[in-house]
XYZ file of C-alpha atoms in Angstrom:
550
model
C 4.708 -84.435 126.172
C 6.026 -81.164 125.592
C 9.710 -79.902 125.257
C 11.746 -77.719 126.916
C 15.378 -76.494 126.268
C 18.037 -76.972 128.593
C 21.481 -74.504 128.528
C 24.471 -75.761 129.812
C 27.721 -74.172 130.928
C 29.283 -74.598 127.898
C 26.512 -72.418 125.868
C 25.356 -75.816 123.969
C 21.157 -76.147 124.097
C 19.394 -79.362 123.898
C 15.488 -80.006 123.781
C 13.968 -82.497 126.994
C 10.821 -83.346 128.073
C 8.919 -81.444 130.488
C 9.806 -82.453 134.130
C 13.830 -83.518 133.560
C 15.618 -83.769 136.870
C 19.028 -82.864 136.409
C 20.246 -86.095 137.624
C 19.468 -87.543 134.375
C 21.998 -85.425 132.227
C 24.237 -85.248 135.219
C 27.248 -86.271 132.529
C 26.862 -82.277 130.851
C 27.640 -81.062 134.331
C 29.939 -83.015 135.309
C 33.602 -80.848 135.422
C 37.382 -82.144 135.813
C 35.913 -85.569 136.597
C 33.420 -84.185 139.544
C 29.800 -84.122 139.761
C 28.123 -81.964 141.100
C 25.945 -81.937 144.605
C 23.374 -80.007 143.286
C 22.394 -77.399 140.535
C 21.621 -74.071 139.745
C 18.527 -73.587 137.318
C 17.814 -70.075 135.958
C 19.860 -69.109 138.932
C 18.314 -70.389 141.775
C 19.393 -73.728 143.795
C 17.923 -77.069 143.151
C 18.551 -80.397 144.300
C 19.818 -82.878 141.359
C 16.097 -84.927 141.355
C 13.821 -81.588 140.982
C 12.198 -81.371 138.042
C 12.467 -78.383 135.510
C 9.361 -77.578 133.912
C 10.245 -74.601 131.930
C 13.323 -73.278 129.864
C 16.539 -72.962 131.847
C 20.144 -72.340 132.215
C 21.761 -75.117 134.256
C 24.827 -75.102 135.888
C 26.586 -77.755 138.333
C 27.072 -76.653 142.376
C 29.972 -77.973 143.300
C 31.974 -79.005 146.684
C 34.172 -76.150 147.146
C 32.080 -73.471 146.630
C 29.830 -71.562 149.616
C 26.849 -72.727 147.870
C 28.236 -76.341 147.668
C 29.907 -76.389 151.006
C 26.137 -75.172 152.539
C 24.425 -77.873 150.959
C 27.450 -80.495 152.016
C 26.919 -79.266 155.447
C 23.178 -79.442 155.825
C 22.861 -82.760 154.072
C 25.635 -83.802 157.092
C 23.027 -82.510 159.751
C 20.746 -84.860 158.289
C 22.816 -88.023 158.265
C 23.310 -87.007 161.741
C 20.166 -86.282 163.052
C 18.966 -90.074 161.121
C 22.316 -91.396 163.024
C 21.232 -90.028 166.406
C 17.076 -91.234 166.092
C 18.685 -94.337 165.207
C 20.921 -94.960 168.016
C 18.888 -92.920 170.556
C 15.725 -93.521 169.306
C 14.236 -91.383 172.918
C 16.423 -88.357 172.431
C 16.309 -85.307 171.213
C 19.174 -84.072 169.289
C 19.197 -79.732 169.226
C 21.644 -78.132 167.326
C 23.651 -75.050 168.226
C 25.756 -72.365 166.997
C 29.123 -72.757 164.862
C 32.519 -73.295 166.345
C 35.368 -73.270 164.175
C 35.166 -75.478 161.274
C 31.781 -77.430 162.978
C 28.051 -77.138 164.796
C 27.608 -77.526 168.806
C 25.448 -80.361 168.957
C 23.769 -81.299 172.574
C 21.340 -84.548 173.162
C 19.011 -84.518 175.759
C 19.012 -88.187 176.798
C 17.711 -89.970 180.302
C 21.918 -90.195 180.923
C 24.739 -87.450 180.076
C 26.312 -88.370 176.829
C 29.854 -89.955 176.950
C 32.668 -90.232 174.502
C 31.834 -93.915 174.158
C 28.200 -92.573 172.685
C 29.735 -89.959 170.485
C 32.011 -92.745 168.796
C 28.243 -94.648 168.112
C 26.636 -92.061 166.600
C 29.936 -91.342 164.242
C 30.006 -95.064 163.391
C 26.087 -94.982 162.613
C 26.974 -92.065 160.521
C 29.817 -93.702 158.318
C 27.640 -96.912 158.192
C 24.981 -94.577 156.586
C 27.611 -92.530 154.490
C 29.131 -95.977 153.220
C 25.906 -97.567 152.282
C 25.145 -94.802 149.819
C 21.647 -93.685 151.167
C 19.100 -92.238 148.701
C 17.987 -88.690 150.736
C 14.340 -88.407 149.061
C 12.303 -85.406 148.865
C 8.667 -85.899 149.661
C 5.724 -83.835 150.028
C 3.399 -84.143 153.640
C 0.230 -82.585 154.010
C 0.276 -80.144 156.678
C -1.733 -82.383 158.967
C 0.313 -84.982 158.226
C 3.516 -83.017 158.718
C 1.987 -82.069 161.591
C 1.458 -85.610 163.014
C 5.244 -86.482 161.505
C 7.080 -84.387 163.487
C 4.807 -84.750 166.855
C 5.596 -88.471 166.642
C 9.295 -87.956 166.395
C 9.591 -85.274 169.514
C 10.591 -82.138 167.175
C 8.433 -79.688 168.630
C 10.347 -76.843 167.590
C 10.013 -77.773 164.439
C 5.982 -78.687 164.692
C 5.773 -75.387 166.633
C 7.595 -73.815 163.398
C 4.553 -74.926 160.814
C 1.671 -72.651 162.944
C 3.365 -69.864 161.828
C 4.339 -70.796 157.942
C 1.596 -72.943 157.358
C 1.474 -74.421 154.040
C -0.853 -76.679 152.218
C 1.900 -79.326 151.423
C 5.236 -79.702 153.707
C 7.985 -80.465 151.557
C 10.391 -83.077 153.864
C 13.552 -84.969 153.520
C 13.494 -88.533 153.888
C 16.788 -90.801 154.774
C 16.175 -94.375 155.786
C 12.864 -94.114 157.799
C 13.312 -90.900 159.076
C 11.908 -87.963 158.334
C 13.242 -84.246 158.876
C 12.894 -80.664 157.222
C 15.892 -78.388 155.950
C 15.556 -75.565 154.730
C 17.754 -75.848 151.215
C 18.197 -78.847 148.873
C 20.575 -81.663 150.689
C 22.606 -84.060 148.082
C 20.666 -86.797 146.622
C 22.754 -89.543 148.222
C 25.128 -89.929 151.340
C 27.874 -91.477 149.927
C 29.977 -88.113 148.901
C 29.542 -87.043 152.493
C 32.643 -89.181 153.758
C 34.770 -86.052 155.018
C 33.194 -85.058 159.166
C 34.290 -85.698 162.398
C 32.299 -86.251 165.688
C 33.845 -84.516 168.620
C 33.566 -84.661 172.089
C 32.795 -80.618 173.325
C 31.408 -79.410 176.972
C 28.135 -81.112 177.471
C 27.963 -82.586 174.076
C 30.097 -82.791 170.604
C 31.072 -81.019 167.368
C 29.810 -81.850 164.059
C 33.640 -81.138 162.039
C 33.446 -80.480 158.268
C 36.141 -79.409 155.748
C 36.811 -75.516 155.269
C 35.316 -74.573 151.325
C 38.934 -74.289 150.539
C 39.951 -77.580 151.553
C 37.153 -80.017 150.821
C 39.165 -83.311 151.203
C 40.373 -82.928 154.831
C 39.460 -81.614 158.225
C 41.466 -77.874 159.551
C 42.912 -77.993 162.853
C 40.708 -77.284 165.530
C 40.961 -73.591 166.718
C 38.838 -73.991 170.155
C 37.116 -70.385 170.486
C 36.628 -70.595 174.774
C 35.492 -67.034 174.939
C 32.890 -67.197 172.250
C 31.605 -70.126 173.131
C 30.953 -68.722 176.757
C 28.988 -65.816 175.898
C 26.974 -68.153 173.337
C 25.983 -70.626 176.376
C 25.327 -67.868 178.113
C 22.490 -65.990 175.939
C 21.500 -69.934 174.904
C 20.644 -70.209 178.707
C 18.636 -66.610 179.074
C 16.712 -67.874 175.984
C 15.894 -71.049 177.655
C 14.825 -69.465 181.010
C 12.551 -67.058 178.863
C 10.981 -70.228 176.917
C 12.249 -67.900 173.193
C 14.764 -70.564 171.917
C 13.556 -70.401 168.142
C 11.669 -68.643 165.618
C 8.577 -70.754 166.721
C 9.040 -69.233 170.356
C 9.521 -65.766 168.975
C 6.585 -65.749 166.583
C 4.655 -66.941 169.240
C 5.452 -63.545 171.153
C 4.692 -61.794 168.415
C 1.429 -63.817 168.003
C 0.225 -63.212 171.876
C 1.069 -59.580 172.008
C 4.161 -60.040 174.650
C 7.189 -58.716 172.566
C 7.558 -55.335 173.397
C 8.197 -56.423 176.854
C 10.511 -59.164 175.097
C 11.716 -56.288 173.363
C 12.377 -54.488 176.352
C 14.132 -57.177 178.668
C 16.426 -57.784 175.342
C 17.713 -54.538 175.389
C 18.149 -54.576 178.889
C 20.188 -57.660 178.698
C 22.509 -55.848 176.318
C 22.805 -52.609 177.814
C 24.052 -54.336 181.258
C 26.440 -56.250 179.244
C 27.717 -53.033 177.643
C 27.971 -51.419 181.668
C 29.459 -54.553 182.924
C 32.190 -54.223 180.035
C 33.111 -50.170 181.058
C 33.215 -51.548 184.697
C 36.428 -54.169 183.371
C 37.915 -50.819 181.983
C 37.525 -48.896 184.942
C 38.790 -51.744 186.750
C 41.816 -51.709 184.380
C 43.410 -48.740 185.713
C 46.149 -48.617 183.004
C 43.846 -48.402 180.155
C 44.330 -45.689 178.092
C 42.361 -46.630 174.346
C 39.962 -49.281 174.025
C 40.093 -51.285 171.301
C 36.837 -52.707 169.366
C 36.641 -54.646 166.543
C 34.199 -57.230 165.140
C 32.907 -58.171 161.646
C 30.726 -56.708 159.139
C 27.486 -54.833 160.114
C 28.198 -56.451 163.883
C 26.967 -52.925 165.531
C 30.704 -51.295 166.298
C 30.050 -47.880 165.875
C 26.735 -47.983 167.907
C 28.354 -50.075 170.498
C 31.364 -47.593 170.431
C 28.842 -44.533 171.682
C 26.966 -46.792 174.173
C 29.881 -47.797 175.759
C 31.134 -43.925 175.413
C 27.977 -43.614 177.802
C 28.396 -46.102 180.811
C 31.810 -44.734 180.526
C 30.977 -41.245 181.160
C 28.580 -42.635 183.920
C 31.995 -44.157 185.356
C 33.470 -40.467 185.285
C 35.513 -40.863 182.270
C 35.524 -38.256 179.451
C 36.091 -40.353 176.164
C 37.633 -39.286 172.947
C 36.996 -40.934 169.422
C 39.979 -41.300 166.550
C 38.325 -42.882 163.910
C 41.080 -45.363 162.392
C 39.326 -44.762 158.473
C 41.495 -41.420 159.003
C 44.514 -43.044 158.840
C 44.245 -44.452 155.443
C 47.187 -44.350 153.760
C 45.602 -42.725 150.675
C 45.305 -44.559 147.113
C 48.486 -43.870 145.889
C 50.304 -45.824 148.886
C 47.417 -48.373 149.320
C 48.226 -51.921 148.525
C 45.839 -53.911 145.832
C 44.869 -57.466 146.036
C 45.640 -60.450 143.602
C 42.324 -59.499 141.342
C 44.273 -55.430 140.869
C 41.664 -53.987 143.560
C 42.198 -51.724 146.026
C 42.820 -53.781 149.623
C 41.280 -51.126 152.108
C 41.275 -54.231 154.725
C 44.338 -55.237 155.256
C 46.793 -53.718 158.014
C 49.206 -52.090 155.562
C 46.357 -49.978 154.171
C 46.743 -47.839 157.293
C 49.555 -45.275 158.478
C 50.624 -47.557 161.853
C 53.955 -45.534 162.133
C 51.788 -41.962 162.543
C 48.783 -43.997 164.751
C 51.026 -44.914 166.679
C 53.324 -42.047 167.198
C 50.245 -39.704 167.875
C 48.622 -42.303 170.613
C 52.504 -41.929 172.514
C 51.855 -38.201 172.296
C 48.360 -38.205 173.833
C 49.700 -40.319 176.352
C 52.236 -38.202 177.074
C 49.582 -35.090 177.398
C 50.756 -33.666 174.218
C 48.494 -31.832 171.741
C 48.388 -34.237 168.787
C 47.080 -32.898 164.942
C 43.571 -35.204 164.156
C 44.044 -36.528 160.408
C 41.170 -36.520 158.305
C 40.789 -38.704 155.259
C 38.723 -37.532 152.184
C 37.388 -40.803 150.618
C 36.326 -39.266 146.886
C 39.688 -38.160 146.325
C 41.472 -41.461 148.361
C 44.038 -38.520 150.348
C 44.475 -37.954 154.094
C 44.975 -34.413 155.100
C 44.768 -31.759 158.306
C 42.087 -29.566 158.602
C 43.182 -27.938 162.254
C 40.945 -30.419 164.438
C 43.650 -30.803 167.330
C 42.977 -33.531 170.071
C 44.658 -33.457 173.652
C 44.081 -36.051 176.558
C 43.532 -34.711 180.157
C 43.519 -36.816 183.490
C 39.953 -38.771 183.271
C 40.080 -38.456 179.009
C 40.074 -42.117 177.353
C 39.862 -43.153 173.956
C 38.132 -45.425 171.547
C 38.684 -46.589 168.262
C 36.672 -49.107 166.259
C 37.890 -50.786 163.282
C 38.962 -54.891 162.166
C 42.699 -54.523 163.114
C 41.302 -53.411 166.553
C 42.283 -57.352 168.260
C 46.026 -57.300 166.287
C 48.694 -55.756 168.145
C 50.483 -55.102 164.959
C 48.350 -51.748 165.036
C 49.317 -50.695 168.136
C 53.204 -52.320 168.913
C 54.313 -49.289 170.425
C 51.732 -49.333 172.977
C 51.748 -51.416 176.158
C 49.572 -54.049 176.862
C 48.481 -52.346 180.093
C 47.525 -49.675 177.739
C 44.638 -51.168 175.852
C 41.228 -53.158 176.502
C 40.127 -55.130 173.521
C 36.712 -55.905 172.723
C 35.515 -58.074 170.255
C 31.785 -58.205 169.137
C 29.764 -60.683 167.441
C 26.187 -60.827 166.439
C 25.635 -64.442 167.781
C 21.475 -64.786 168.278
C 20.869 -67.847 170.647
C 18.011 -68.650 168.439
C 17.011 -71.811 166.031
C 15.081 -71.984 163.084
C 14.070 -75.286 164.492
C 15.154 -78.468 166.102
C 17.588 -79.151 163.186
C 17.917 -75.874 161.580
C 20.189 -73.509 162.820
C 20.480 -69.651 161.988
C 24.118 -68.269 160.849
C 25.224 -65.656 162.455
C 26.812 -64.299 159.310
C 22.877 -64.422 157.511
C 22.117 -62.199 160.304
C 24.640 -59.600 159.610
C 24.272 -59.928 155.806
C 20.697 -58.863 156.618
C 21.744 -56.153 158.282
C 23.982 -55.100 155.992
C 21.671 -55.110 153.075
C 19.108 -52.977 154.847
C 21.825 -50.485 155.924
C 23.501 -50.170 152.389
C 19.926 -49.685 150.798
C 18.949 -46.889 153.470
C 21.928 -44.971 153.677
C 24.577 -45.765 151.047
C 21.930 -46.303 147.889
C 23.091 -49.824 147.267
C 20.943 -52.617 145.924
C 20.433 -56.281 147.312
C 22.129 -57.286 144.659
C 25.285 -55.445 145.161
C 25.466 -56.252 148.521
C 25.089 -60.005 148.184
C 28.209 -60.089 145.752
C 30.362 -58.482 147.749
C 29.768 -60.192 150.844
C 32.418 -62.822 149.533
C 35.199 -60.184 149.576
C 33.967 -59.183 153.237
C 33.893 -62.158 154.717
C 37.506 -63.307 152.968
C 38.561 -59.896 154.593
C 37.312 -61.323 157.887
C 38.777 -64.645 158.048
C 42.311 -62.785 157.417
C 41.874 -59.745 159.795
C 39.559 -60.393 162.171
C 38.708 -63.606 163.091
C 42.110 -64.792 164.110
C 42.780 -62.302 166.927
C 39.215 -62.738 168.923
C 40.818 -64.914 171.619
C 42.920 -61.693 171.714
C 40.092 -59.581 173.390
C 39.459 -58.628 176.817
C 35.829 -58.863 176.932
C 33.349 -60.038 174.237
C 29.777 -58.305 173.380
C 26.786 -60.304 171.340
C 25.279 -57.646 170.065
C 22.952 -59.760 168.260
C 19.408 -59.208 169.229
C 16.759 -62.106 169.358
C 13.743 -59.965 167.993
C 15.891 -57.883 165.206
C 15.218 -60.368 162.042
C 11.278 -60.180 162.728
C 12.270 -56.445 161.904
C 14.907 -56.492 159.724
C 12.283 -58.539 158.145
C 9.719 -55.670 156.826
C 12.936 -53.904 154.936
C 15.171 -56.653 153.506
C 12.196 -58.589 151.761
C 11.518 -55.876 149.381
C 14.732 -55.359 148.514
C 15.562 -59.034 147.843
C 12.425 -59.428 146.028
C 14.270 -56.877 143.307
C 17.071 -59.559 142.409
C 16.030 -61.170 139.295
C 16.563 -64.766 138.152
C 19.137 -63.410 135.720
C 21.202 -61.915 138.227
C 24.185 -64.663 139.797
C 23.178 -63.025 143.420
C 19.443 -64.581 142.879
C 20.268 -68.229 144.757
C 21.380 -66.093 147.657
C 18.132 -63.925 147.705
C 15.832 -66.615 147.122
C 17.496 -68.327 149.747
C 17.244 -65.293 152.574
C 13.895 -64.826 151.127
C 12.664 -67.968 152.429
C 15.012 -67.962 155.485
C 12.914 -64.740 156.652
C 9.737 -65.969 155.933
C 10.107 -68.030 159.412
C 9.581 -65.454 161.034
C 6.581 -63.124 161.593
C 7.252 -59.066 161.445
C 7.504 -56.500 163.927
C 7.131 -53.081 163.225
C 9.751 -50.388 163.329
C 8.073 -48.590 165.991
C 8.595 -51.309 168.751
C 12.205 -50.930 168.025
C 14.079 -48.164 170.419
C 15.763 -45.472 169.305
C 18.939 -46.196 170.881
C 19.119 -49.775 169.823
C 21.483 -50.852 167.578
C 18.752 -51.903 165.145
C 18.668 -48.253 164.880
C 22.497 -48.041 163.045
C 20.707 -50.174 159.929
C 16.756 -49.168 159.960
C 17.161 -45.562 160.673
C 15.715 -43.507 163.553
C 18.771 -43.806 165.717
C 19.045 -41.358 168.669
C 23.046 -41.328 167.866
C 24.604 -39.439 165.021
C 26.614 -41.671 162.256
């Protein structure tokens, strides 16, 4: 047998045999007394009983970490979705978006589910977690992966293999049931000891610890507003038979998705009208407010709403909040020495502030500008003045905190928060993140218009999403009305761009785990051309093509 060599963490190299799983030299990875879940091999993810056939780096994924805390949730899903065949052996157990610190589950069962049948599943789970399950990976035919998952009532997830058919199905095993996840799981159940079941609407969250917390459960934060407009869209996808990738392909596949297409747009553009109605009806309101995450569609929402408003007989006004920037000298730096552009104190509030009281008060106010080469704000002339039907907007992540805006009154403002939440599944069991879509997004905007490689993208979507659990996130309860502007065809799009791009990341770049993984997270679903997109859609904002000027 031949030999390969294996390098460890520590730089040390040592010869194996061709086809070592990392399980067996588990001991090298092993740090401050903790093993790891899984591994990375030449930079890409792998479960601890793959085998390596060729020379590698090999480094422990540990709970704590995203990459660890993704595989510690997914290999929950499993124990759960094992837990519920066993106990409802008739079911069918869907997954649904995130809430908090957990996935909406719902069963469909001949009888509602009660908190008595929550409390057997989560019993079934910790009998499964205690006994210290082996979770094998197995290869199916597709025929017989086919006839698997018939058998066991996934049909999203049968529906799923028509269109990323395979020779050989690669499935995960626990007990005797069998499942698919996209992503290695842990190769036992017995580290999986920290979850909750919990009794939500019609069904229950799935609770897991934060990544920054790994041995205990957060408070729950319940997110009523969110969770509204999620059931909401989950219920148009159900009347519209598109509830996963399967149903969208199969669109695609007919030749029926430009009127999907169409009737999405729709959907969002009356949510967008119905939101300037709440304004109007808001007679006080002077600025609206919008803020949302990363590559969540702000700006293009900002000029559609700018629209229905005008159709409402308003005359808005944009002041961009980037031109109140403190400037570099003033702007505070985070714990690593960088520049903190997110946080509140890296804008002027005082002069925000003071200039929204003097457009209220019909005064003529000065319009900053901020030059970002140089990192100083200065005053070119432009001069801004609100008459009687004038209203303004401003988009930016402090838009929900009322620390930006404490000299204005309440009456004054309408908050909006937006979120990219698609309704959609991968599967059954599989659900998609809403941040994956937005990173997506992101990567195909910051290639087309601000020259920036996968790569570069993918490692600093840490410090953007740490920037969003401080600034954002908090204050969405905060808003007035909340927009999805996720929409259920865009990754089929986003599709045709962001593949090439992550196909660029090489194995010897850290950011190749998350490209491989995004690489086979889009190959779910089949591609639609730019064209069908239209070109006032906020697809537009990251593709190109848009009818609006950036």
């Amino acid at each position: 047998m031949s030999l390969i060599n294996i390098t460890f963490p520590d730089n040390t190299t040592l010869p194996f045999n061709t086809g070592v799983i990392p399980q067996d030299f588990i001991d090298k990875l092993t740090a401050d007394g903790k093993k790891p879940l899984a591994v990375k091999v030449n930079n890409q993810i792998c479960s601890l009983t793959e085998p390596i056939e060729i020379n590698a780096k090999v480094e422990g994924v540990f709970n704590g970490t995203k990459e660890g805390c993704s595989i510690y949730r997914r290999s929950l899903c499993f124990v759960l979705a094992t837990a519920c065949r066993n106990i409802f052996p008739k079911s069918r157990l869907l997954v649904g978006h995130s809430l908090g610190y957990g996935y909406y589950y719902t069963v469909e069962t001949c009888a509602p589910l009660t908190d008595g049948d929550i409390a057997l599943l989560e019993t079934e789970m910790r009998r499964i977690i205690r006994a210290d399950k082996l979770i094998e990976t197995k290869y199916l035919s597709y025929a017989d992966a086919c006839r698997t998952f018939e058998e066991l009532g996934l049909k999203e997830t049968h529906h799923q293999l028509k269109f990323n058919a395979k020779s050989k199905i690669a499935v995960n095993q626990l007990e005797n049931f069998t499942d698919l996840y996209f992503g290695p799981l842990v190769n036992s159940t017995g580290v999986l000891n920290v979850f909750a079941l919990k009794p939500y609407q019609e069904g229950f969250l799935l609770r897991f610890p934060s990544q920054f917390d790994t041995e205990n459960l957060p408070e729950f934060n319940d997110e009523p507003k969110l969770f509204e407009i999620y059931s909401r869209y989950k219920k148009w996808g159900s009347e519209l038979n598109v509830t996963s990738a399967a149903g969208l392909n199969q669109l695609i596949f007919d030749k029926k998705i430009n009127e999907f297409i169409t009737i999405t747009e729709t959907l969002q553009m009356n949510c967008i009208a119905e939101i300037a109605r709440k304004i109007q009806k808001k007679e006080t309101a002077k600025v609206v407010l919008i803020a949302g995450p990363s590559s969540s569609g702000k700006t293009t929402t900002s000029k559609k709403l700018a629209i229905q408003l005008q159709s409402l007989g308003y005359t808005p006004k944009v002041i961009s909040l980037d031109n109140y920037y403190v400037g570099r000298e003033q702007n505070p730096k985070d714990e690593n020495g960088n520049y903190d552009y997110e946080c509140l104190e890296a804008l002027d509030v005082k002069q925000l502030n003071q200039d929204l009281l003097d457009l209220f008060a019909g005064k003529e106010i000065d319009v900053p500008q901020y030059d970002f080469d140089k990192g100083e704000r200065f005053y070119n002339g432009t001069k801004m003045k609100l008459g009687k039907n004038h209203i303004l907007i401003m988009e930016g992540i402090h838009g929900l905190n009322d620390k930006l805006t404490p000299l204005i009154p309440a009456e004054n403002k309408f908050k909006i928060y937006l979120s990219a939440l698609t309704q959609l599944n991968l599967d059954d069991h599989n659900r998609i993140p809403t941040s994956d879509n937005r990173l997506i997004r992101r990567i195909v905007r910051d290639y087309n218009f601000r020259g920036k490689s996968a790569a570069k993208t993918i490692s600093m979507w840490a410090s953007v999403q740490k920037g969003e659990r401080l600034h954002i996130f908090p204050f969405q309860n905060n808003a007035d009305a909340m927009l999805n502007t996720a929409l259920d065809y865009e990754l089929s799009v986003l599709k045709v761009y962001a593949m090439p791009l992550l196909r660029c990341v090489t194995p010897e770049e850290s950011e190749y785990a998350e490209a491989s993984r995004l690489i086979e997270f889009l190959e779910n679903f089949c591609s639609i051309p730019s064209t069908a997109v239209p070109n006032d859609s906020i697809i537009r904002e990251f593709i190109g093509g848009s009818v609006f000027k950036y």
